[in-house]
PDB file of C-alpha atoms in Angstrom:
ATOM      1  CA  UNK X 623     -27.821  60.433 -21.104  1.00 63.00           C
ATOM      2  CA  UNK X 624     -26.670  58.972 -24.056  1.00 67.00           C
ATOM      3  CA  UNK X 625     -23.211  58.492 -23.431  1.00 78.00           C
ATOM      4  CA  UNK X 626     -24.512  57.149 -20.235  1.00 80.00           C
ATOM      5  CA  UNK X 627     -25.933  54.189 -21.968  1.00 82.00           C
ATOM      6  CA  UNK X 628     -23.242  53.570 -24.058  1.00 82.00           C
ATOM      7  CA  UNK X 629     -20.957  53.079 -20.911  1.00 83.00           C
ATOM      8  CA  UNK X 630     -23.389  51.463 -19.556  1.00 86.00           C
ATOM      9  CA  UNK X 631     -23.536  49.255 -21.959  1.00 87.00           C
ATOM     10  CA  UNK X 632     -19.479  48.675 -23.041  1.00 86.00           C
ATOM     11  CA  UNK X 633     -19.332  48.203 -19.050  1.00 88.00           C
ATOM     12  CA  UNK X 634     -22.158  45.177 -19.712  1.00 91.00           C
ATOM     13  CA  UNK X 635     -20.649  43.966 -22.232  1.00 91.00           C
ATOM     14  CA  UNK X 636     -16.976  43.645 -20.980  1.00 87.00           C
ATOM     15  CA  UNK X 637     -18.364  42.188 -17.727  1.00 91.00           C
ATOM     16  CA  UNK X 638     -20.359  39.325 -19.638  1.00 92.00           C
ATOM     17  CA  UNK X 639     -17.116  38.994 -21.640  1.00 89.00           C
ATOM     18  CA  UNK X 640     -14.876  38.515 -18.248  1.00 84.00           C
ATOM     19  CA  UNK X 641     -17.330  36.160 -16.780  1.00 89.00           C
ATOM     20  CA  UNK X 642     -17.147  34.027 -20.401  1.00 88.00           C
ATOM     21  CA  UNK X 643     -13.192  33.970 -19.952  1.00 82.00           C
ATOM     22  CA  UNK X 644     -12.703  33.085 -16.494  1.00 80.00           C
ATOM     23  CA  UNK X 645     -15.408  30.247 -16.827  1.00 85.00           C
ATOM     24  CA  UNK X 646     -13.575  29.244 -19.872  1.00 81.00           C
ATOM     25  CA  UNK X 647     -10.571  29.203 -17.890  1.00 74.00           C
ATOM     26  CA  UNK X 648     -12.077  27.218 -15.280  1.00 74.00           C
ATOM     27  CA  UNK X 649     -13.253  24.174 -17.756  1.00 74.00           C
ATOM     28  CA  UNK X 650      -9.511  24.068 -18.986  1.00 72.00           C
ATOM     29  CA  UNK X 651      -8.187  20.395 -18.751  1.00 71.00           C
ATOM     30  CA  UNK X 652      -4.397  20.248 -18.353  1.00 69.00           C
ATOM     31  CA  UNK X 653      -2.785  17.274 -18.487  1.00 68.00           C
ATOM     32  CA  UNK X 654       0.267  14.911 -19.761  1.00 69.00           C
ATOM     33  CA  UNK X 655       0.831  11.675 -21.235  1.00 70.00           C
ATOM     34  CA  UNK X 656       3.370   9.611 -21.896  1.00 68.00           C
ATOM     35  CA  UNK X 657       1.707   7.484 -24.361  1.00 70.00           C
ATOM     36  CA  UNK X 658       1.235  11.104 -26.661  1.00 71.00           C
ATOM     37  CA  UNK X 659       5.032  10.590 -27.320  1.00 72.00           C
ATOM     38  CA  UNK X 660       4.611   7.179 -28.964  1.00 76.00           C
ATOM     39  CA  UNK X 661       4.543   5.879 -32.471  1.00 81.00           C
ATOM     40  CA  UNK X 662       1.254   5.126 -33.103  1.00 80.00           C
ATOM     41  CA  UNK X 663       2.314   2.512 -35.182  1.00 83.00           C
ATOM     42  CA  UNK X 664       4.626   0.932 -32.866  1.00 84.00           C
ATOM     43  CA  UNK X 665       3.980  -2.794 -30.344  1.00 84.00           C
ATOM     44  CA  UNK X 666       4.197  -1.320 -27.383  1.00 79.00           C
ATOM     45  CA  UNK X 667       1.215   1.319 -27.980  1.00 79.00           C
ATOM     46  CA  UNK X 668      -1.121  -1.279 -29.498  1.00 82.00           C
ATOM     47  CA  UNK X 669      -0.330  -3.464 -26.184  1.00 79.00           C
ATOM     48  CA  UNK X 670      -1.149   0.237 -24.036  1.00 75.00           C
ATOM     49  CA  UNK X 671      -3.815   0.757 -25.886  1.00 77.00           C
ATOM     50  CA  UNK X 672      -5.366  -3.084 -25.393  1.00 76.00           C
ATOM     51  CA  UNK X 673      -4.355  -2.998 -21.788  1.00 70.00           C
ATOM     52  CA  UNK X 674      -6.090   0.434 -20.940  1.00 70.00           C
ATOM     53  CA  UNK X 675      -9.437  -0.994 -22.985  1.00 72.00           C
ATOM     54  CA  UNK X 676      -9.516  -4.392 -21.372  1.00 69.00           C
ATOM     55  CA  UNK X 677      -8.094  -3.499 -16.997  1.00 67.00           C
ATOM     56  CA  UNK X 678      -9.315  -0.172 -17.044  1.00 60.00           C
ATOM     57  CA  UNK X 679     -10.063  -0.298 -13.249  1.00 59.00           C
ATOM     58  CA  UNK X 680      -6.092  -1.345 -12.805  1.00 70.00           C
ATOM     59  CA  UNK X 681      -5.298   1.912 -11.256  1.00 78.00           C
ATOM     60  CA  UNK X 682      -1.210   2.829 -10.387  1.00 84.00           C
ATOM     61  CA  UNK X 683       0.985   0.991  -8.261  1.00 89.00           C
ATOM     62  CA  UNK X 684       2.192   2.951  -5.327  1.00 92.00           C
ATOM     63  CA  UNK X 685       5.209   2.403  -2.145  1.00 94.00           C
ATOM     64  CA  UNK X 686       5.622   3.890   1.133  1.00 94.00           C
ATOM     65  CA  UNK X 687       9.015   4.116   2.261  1.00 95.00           C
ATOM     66  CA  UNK X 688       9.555   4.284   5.495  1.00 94.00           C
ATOM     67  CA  UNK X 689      13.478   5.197   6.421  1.00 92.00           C
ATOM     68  CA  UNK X 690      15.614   4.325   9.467  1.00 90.00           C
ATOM     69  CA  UNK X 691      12.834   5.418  12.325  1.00 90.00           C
ATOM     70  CA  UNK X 692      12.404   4.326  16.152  1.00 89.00           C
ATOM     71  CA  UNK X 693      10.145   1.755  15.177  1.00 91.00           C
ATOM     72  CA  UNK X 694       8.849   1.003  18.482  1.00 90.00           C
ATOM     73  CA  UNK X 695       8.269   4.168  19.635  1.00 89.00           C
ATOM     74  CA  UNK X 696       6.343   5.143  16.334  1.00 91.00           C
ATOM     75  CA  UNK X 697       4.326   1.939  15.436  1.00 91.00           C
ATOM     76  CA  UNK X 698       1.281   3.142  16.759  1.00 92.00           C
ATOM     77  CA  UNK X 699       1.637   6.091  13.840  1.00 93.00           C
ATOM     78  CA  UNK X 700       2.485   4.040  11.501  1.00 93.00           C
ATOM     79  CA  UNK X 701      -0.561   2.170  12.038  1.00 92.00           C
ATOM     80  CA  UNK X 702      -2.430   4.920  12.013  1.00 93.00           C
ATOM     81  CA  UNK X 703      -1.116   5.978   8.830  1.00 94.00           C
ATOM     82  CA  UNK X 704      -2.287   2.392   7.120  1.00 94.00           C
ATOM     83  CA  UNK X 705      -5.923   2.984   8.417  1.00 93.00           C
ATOM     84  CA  UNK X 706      -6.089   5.986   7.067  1.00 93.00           C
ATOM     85  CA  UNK X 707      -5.090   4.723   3.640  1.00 94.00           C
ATOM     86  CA  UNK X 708      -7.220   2.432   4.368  1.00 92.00           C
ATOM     87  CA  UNK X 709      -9.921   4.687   4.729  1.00 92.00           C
ATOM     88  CA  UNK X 710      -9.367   6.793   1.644  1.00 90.00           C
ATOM     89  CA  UNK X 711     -11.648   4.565  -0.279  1.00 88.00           C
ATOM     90  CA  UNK X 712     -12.292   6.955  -3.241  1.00 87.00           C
ATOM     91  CA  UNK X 713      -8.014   7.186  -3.866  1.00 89.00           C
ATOM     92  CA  UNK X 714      -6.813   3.867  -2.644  1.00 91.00           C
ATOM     93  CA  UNK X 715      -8.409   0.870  -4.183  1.00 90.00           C
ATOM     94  CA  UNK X 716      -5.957  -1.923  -1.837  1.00 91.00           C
ATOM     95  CA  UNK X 717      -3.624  -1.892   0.442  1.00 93.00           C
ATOM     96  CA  UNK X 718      -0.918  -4.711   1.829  1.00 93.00           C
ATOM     97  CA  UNK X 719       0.376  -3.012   4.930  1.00 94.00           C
ATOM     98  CA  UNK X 720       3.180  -5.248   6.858  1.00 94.00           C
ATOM     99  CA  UNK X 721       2.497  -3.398  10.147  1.00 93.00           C
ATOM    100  CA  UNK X 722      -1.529  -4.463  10.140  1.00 93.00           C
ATOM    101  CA  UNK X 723      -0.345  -8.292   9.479  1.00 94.00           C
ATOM    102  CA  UNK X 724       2.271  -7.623  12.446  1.00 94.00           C
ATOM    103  CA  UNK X 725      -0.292  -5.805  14.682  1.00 91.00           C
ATOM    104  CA  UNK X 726      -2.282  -9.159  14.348  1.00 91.00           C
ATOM    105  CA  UNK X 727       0.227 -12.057  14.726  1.00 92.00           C
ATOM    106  CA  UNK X 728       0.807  -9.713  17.894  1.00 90.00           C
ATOM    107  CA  UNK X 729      -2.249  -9.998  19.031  1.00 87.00           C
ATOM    108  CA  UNK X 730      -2.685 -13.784  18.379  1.00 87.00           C
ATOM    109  CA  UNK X 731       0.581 -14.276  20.244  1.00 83.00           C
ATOM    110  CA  UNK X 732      -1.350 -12.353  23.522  1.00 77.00           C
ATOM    111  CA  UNK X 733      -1.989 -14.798  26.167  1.00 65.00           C
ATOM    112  CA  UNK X 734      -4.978 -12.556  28.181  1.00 71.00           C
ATOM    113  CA  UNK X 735      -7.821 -11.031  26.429  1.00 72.00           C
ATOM    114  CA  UNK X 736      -6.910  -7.318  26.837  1.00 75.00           C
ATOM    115  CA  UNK X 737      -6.646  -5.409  23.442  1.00 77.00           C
ATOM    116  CA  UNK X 738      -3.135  -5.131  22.553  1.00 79.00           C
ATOM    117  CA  UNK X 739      -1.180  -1.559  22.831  1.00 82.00           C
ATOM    118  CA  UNK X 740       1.766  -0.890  20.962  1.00 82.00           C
ATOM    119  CA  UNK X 741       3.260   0.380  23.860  1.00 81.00           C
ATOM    120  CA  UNK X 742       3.656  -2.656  25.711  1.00 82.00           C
ATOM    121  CA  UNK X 743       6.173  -3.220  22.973  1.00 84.00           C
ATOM    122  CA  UNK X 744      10.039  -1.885  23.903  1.00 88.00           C
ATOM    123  CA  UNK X 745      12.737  -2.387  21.647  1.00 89.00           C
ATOM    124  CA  UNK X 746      14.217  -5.484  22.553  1.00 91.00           C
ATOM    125  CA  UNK X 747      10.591  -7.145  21.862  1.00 90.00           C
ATOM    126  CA  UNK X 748       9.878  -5.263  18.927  1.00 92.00           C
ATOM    127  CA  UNK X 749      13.356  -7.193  17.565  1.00 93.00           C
ATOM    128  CA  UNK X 750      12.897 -10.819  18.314  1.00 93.00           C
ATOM    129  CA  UNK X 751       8.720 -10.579  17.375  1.00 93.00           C
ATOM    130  CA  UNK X 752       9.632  -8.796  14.378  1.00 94.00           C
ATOM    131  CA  UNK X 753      12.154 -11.801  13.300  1.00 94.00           C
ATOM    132  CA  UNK X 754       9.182 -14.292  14.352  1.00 94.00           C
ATOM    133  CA  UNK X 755       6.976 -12.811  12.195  1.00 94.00           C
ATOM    134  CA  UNK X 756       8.786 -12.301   8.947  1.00 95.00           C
ATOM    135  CA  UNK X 757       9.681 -16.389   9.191  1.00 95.00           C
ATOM    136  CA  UNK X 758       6.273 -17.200  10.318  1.00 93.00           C
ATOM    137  CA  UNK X 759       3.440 -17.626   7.240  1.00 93.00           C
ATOM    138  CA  UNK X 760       1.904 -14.612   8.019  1.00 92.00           C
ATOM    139  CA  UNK X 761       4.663 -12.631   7.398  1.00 92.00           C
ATOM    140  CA  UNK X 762       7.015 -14.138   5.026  1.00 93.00           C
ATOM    141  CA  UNK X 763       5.926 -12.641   1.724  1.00 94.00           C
ATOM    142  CA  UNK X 764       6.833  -8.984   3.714  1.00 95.00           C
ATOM    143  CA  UNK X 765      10.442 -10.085   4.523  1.00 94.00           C
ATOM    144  CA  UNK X 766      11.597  -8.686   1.028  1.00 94.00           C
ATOM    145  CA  UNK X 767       9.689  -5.241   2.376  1.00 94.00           C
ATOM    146  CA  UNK X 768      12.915  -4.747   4.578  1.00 95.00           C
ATOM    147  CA  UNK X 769      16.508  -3.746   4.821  1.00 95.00           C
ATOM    148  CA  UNK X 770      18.321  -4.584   7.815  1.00 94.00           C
ATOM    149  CA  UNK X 771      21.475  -3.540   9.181  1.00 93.00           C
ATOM    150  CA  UNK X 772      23.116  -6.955   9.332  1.00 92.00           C
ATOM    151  CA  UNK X 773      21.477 -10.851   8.802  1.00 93.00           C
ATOM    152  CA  UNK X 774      18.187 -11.525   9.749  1.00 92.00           C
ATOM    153  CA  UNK X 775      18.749 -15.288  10.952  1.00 93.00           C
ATOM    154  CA  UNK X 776      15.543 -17.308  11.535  1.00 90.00           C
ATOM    155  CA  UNK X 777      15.449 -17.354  15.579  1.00 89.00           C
ATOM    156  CA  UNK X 778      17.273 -14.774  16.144  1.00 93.00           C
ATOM    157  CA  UNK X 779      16.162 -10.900  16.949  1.00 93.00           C
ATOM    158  CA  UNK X 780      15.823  -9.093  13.938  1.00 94.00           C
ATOM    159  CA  UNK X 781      18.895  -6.541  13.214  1.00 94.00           C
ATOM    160  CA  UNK X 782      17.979  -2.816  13.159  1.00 93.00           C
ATOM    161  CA  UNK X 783      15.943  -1.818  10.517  1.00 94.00           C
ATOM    162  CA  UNK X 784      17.112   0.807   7.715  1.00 93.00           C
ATOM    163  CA  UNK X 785      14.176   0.918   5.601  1.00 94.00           C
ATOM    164  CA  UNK X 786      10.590  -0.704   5.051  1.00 95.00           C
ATOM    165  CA  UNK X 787       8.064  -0.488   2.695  1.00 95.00           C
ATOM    166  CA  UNK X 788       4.123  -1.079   2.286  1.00 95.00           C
ATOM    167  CA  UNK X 789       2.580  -1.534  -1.190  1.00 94.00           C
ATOM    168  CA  UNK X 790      -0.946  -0.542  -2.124  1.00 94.00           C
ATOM    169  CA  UNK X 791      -2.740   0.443  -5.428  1.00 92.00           C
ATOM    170  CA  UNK X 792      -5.041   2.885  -6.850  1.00 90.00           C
ATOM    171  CA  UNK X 793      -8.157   3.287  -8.609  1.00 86.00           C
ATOM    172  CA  UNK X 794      -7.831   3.518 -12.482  1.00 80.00           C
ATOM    173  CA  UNK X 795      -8.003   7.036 -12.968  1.00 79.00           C
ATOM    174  CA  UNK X 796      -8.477   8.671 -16.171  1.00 76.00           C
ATOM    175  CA  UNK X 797      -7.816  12.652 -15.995  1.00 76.00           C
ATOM    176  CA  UNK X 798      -5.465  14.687 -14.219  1.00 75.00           C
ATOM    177  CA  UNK X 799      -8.668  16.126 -12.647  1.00 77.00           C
ATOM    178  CA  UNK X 800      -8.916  12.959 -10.425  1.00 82.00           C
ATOM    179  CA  UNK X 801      -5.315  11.589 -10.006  1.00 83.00           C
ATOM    180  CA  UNK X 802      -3.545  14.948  -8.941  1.00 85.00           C
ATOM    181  CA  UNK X 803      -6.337  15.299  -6.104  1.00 87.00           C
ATOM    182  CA  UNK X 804      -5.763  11.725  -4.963  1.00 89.00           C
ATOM    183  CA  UNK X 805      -1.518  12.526  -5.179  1.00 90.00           C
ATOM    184  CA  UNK X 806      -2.177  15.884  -3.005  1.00 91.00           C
ATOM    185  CA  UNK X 807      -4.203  13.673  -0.655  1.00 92.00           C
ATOM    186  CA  UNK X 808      -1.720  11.006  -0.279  1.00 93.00           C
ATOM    187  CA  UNK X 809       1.338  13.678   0.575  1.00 92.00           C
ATOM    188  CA  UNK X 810      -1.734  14.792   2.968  1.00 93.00           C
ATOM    189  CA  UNK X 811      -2.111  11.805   4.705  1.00 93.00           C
ATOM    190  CA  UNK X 812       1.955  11.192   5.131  1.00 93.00           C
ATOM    191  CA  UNK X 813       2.670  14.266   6.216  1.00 92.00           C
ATOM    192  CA  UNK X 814      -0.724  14.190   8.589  1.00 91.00           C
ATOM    193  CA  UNK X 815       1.505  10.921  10.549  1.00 91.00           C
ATOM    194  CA  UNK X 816       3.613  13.478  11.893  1.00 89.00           C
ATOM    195  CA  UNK X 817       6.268  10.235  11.479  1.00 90.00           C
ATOM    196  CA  UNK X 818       9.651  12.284  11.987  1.00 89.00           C
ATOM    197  CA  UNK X 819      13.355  11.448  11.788  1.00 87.00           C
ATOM    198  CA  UNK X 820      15.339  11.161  15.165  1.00 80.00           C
ATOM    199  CA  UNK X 821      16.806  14.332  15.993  1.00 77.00           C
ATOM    200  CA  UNK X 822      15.635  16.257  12.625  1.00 77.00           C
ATOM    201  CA  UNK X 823      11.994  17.420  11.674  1.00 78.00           C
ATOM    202  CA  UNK X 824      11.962  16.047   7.663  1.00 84.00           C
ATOM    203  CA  UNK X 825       9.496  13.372   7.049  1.00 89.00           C
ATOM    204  CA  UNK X 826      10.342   9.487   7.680  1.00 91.00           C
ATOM    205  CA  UNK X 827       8.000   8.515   5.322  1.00 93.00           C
ATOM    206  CA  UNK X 828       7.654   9.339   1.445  1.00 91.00           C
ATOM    207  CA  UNK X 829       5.353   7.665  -1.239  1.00 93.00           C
ATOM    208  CA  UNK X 830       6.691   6.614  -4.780  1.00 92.00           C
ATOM    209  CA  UNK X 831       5.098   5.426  -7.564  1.00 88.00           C
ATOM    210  CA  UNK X 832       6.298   4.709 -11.481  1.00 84.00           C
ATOM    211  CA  UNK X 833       3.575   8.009 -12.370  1.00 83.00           C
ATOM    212  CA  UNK X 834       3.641   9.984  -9.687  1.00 86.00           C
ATOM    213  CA  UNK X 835       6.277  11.895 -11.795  1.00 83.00           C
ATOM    214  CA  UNK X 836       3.769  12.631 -14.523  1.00 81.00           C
ATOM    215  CA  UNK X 837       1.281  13.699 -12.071  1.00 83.00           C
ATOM    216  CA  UNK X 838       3.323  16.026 -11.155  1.00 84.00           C
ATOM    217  CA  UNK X 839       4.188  17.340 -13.749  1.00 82.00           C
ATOM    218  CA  UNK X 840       0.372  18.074 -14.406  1.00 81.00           C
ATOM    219  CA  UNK X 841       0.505  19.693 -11.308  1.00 83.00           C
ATOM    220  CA  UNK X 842       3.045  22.167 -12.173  1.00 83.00           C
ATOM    221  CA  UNK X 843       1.704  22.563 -15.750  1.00 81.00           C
ATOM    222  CA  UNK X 844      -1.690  23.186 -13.808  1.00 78.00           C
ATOM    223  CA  UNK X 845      -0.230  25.824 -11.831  1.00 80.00           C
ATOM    224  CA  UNK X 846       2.029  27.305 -14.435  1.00 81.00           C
ATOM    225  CA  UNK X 847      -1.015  27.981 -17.164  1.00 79.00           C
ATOM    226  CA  UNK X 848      -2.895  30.116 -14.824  1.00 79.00           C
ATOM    227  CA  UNK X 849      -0.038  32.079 -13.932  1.00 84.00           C
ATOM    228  CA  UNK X 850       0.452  32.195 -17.546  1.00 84.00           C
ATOM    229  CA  UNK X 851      -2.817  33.973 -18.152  1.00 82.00           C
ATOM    230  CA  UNK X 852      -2.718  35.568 -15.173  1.00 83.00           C
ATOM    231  CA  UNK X 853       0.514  37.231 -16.240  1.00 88.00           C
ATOM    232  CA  UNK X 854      -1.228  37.930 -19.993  1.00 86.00           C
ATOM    233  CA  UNK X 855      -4.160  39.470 -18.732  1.00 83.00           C
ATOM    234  CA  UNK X 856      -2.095  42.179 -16.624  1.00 88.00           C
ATOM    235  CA  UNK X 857       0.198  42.923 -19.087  1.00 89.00           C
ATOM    236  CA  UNK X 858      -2.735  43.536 -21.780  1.00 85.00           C
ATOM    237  CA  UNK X 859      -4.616  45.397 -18.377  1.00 84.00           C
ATOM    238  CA  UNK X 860      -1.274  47.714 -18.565  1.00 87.00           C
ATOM    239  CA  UNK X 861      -1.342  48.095 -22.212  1.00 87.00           C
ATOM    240  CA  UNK X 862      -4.754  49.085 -22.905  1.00 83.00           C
ATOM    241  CA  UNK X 863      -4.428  51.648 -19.661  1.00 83.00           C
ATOM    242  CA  UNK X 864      -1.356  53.445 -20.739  1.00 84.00           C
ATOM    243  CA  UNK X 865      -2.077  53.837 -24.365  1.00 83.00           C
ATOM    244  CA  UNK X 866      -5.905  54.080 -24.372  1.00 76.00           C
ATOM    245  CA  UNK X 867      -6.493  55.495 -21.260  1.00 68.00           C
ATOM    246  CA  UNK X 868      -6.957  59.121 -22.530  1.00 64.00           C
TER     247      UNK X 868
END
């Protein structure tokens, strides 16, 4: 009975002490900066510093690139995709999506009063509307969003497209706890489009943005520690079994 309780009790005990570690694992924050690798003395970490106190809420700049797709054929995904940003109001603070602006000079072009389908737009359309709407003053400021195969001459249909892009912004996060959730959600949401090459099954569209790098890397450093102590754990498991198990 007495060695009873003291198993018992060194069972107790190394149960509480499990439950401490792995909750103590749990509140781990992992996370990298930049800014850590800067002279503290230096201009540009005084103007960080001043900039992060005073536009706090300016979150990260973020692009969509979207490469050489059948436009008309996928325009109604691509829409999709910009209402669903759209939607993510938690991760993306603003949006300025070319293909909503388009979708509405569209529409203001119709001359009945039916909602307007993509669809109804072929190729040879899609061409001379998109080349009336980059020159018109809706869609001016988005003409630098393109690359086109040849000239794109005011009046003329638009050449084939080679790559776009939409812009949009997020919140001002301030852990990795919050922006590597909102850059797994945004890889989400692309990949969710279903937007596919012609004639290969890789995604047409891809996000970049000037941190998406160091989120990333939190990411993998995330991942990386708890295989790390994962890893310690069995090997001290092992130990203590093969030389204390007797």
């Amino acid at each position: 009975d007495k060695y009873f309780t003291f198993q018992v009790a060194v069972i107790g005990v190394t149960l509480v002490t499990l439950g401490l570690g792995l909750w103590g694992t749990l509140l781990l924050e992992m996370e990298f900066r930049p800014e850590w690798l800067m002279d503290p003395d230096s201009e540009i970490y005084r103007w960080y510093r001043q900039h992060k106190l005073h536009f706090s809420e300016e979150g990260e700049a973020g692009t969509l690139y979207i490469k050489p797709i059948d436009y008309p054929s996928n325009m109604e995904k691509l829409d999709s995709l910009m209402m669903a940003f759209e939607r993510e109001t938690t991760v993306i603070r603003e949006i300025d999506s070319w293909t909503t602006k388009f979708k509405e000079f569209l529409e203001s072009m119709q001359l009945s009063d039916e909602p307007f389908l993509w669809s109804s737009l072929d190729a040879k359309t899609f061409h001379a509307r998109l080349s009336h709407f980059l020159f018109s003053p809706l869609g001016a400021k988005y003409r630098p969003m393109f690359k086109f195969a040849g000239t794109l001459v005011c009046g003329q249909p638009a050449p084939r497209v080679l790559v776009s892009s939409v812009d949009y912004k997020h919140f001002g996060f301030d852990s990795a706890s919050k922006w590597v959730p909102a850059l797994d959600r945004i890889y989400e949401l692309v990949e969710e489009s279903n937007i596919r090459l012609p004639g290969d099954n890789t995604t047409a569209v891809f996000p970049m943005g000037v941190r998406y790098a160091n989120w990333v890397t939190d990411k993998v450093i995330q991942r990386e520690l708890y295989q790390n102590i994962g890893s310690s754990m069995l090997a001290i498991f092992l130990t203590v079994l093969l030389f204390l198990g007797r």
